Amino acid sequence: MNKFKFFMIIEVIILVLLGVSLLKNRMFLIVVGLGLLLTFLSTRVTSRQLQRVLKQFAIALGVVALIIFVANGYTWIALIFPIIIGILFWKSSGIRYTSVHGQNTYDENENNFQRRGIFESKDDHTVSRLSGNDVIDLATTVFQPAGNELNIKKASGNTTIIVPDDVAVVLDVTAISGVVKIFDEITKVNAEHVRYMTPDFGTSEKRIRITIHVGRGSVEIVKG
């Protein structure tokens, strides 16, 4: 079950509780019933003056019903809960970095990730943020003759790096807790440092040194 479905289930439960609470409120039911009755009668009478009076009473009862609705605790929960969840999702939303060169592209609709170019300059090789899940694709990276570097620093969150078959990698991971998966090899990390180097790193024309510092989260290196 993804986060959105879980949020929708919770929100529906809150709305159901709100409906039950209002149905148990006799004053709310009486006010709404009288308001609907007066509105109906205003359409049946022929006297315009009487119609105006009935409509005014109906509006007054509607205001009372609205006050009762707003005063209900479940109403505020139903309104505040999406705001809180939206803030949390916004803070922890993942960013998908694609290793493009010479351009900066964004696609906010793809898998709820934003796309941002990396390796567009010598200094643009650091990902630093508080938390969140990152997917970094090195498919179109312009590799330098001396090799490239990528530094990732964050307090929490999962990191997936997609490495082309012809790219050699040196990986240094420091984590308080998490799991490191390098080309289907899984290693649990507990306040440890993990280092991995492909055998052809010294001779490969395309190579990258990746340094990751994460407090809590998984790191996965996959071929792509």
XYZ file of C-alpha atoms in Angstrom:
224
model
C 0.000 0.000 0.000
C 1.546 3.339 -1.040
C 1.433 6.548 0.971
C -1.361 8.124 -1.073
C -3.729 5.170 -0.623
C -2.970 5.077 3.101
C -3.710 8.811 3.350
C -6.994 8.402 1.475
C -8.116 5.572 3.772
C -7.385 7.668 6.881
C -9.163 10.683 5.393
C -12.259 8.596 4.526
C -12.329 7.218 8.074
C -12.216 10.770 9.472
C -15.033 11.876 7.158
C -17.155 8.879 8.193
C -16.599 9.744 11.859
C -17.592 13.328 11.067
C -20.792 12.159 9.401
C -21.683 9.867 12.309
C -21.002 12.659 14.784
C -23.290 15.061 12.907
C -26.048 12.465 12.614
C -25.951 11.999 16.382
C -26.279 15.745 16.934
C -30.045 16.375 17.288
C -29.668 20.141 17.113
C -27.821 19.880 13.796
C -30.468 17.553 12.344
C -33.336 19.803 13.509
C -31.703 22.941 12.120
C -30.908 21.295 8.776
C -34.384 19.763 8.558
C -36.124 23.066 9.283
C -33.887 24.880 6.818
C -34.702 22.415 4.048
C -38.403 22.562 4.898
C -38.489 26.373 4.781
C -36.573 26.354 1.506
C -39.095 23.938 0.035
C -42.070 25.982 1.292
C -40.577 29.165 -0.181
C -40.895 27.594 -3.626
C -44.540 26.685 -3.092
C -46.076 29.884 -1.770
C -47.246 32.535 -4.184
C -46.686 35.585 -1.993
C -43.291 37.153 -2.732
C -43.140 38.710 0.701
C -43.735 35.346 2.364
C -41.153 33.756 0.058
C -38.610 36.364 1.156
C -39.331 35.733 4.839
C -39.069 31.952 4.464
C -35.785 32.260 2.557
C -34.334 34.552 5.220
C -35.255 32.067 7.951
C -33.778 29.253 5.855
C -30.512 31.196 5.434
C -30.367 31.895 9.167
C -30.830 28.197 9.914
C -28.127 27.412 7.348
C -25.716 29.704 9.185
C -26.517 27.935 12.462
C -25.951 24.553 10.816
C -22.622 25.802 9.443
C -21.549 26.954 12.902
C -22.396 23.544 14.352
C -20.495 21.879 11.505
C -17.403 24.034 11.995
C -17.505 23.557 15.773
C -17.310 19.787 15.344
C -13.845 18.477 16.194
C -13.809 15.969 13.348
C -14.273 18.834 10.866
C -10.981 20.388 11.933
C -9.233 17.018 11.915
C -10.470 16.372 8.370
C -9.153 19.779 7.272
C -5.835 19.804 9.131
C -4.828 16.193 8.427
C -4.323 16.708 4.647
C -2.287 19.857 5.343
C 0.024 18.040 7.753
C 0.416 15.085 5.393
C 1.072 17.451 2.490
C 3.851 19.201 4.433
C 5.434 15.878 5.409
C 5.269 14.564 1.823
C 6.752 17.806 0.530
C 9.688 17.636 2.925
C 10.434 13.992 2.195
C 9.556 13.869 -1.495
C 12.226 12.201 -3.585
C 14.288 13.897 -6.258
C 15.304 11.975 -9.350
C 18.650 13.202 -10.606
C 19.531 12.427 -14.201
C 23.117 12.896 -15.237
C 22.586 15.156 -18.213
C 25.180 17.591 -19.526
C 24.562 21.133 -20.662
C 20.849 21.286 -19.871
C 18.522 21.278 -16.912
C 15.289 19.303 -17.322
C 12.350 18.867 -14.996
C 9.526 16.358 -15.090
C 7.313 16.685 -12.017
C 4.843 14.019 -13.160
C 7.160 11.027 -13.489
C 6.833 8.705 -10.499
C 6.351 11.690 -8.172
C 10.014 12.583 -8.668
C 11.580 15.792 -9.851
C 14.385 15.510 -12.382
C 17.464 17.677 -12.026
C 20.676 17.595 -14.005
C 24.011 16.796 -12.345
C 27.580 16.946 -13.623
C 26.793 20.124 -15.534
C 29.960 21.722 -14.147
C 33.021 20.749 -12.191
C 31.408 21.798 -8.909
C 27.985 20.286 -9.562
C 28.616 16.848 -8.094
C 27.172 17.098 -4.582
C 23.716 16.066 -3.363
C 23.095 17.431 0.126
C 19.717 17.436 1.875
C 18.028 16.532 5.130
C 15.944 13.534 4.070
C 14.214 11.848 1.167
C 14.592 9.104 -1.417
C 16.887 9.713 -4.387
C 17.296 7.928 -7.716
C 20.462 8.928 -9.575
C 20.840 7.773 -13.172
C 24.361 7.977 -14.652
C 23.284 6.845 -18.117
C 24.036 10.085 -19.967
C 26.865 11.414 -17.833
C 29.739 13.050 -19.679
C 32.703 11.338 -18.047
C 35.941 13.258 -17.638
C 39.305 11.653 -18.525
C 40.385 11.905 -14.881
C 37.098 10.372 -13.702
C 34.031 11.838 -12.017
C 33.025 12.243 -8.385
C 29.629 12.198 -6.710
C 29.100 13.077 -3.046
C 25.795 12.428 -1.283
C 25.067 13.638 2.234
C 21.730 13.333 4.041
C 20.303 12.398 7.421
C 17.851 9.771 6.214
C 16.370 8.229 3.107
C 17.050 5.600 0.470
C 19.449 6.108 -2.431
C 19.482 4.197 -5.721
C 22.267 4.787 -8.244
C 21.914 3.392 -11.764
C 25.332 2.666 -13.272
C 25.845 1.781 -16.963
C 27.608 -1.505 -17.717
C 30.748 0.186 -19.055
C 31.312 2.414 -16.009
C 33.735 1.450 -13.234
C 32.840 2.459 -9.691
C 34.496 3.121 -6.360
C 31.869 3.349 -3.642
C 32.409 4.612 -0.092
C 29.343 4.417 2.171
C 29.197 5.580 5.788
C 25.900 4.971 7.595
C 24.604 4.659 11.136
C 22.055 2.042 10.091
C 20.771 0.651 6.830
C 21.398 -1.787 4.007
C 23.906 -1.485 1.190
C 23.138 -3.458 -1.969
C 25.856 -3.449 -4.615
C 25.003 -5.348 -7.793
C 22.853 -7.887 -5.898
C 25.327 -8.205 -3.001
C 23.624 -7.159 0.238
C 25.468 -5.860 3.314
C 23.836 -4.572 6.499
C 25.407 -1.438 7.923
C 25.443 -0.480 11.602
C 27.605 2.583 12.303
C 30.102 1.247 9.773
C 31.977 2.188 6.633
C 31.608 0.095 3.488
C 33.959 0.367 0.502
C 33.572 -1.297 -2.880
C 35.605 -1.043 -6.090
C 35.012 -2.714 -9.426
C 38.067 -4.687 -10.644
C 38.552 -2.560 -13.775
C 38.472 0.813 -12.043
C 42.108 1.628 -12.785
C 41.895 0.882 -16.502
C 38.335 1.873 -17.408
C 37.768 4.934 -19.597
C 34.599 5.737 -17.674
C 34.885 5.714 -13.897
C 33.284 7.451 -10.990
C 34.002 7.712 -7.281
C 30.812 7.826 -5.183
C 30.905 8.897 -1.537
C 27.713 8.574 0.512
C 27.154 9.722 4.095
C 23.698 8.834 5.407
C 22.359 8.541 8.931
C 19.638 6.001 8.240
C 18.645 4.456 4.950
C 19.499 1.987 2.228
C 21.946 2.399 -0.639
C 21.511 0.384 -3.833
C 23.829 0.292 -6.831
C 22.264 -1.315 -9.904
C 23.258 -1.855 -13.514
C 21.280 0.031 -16.062
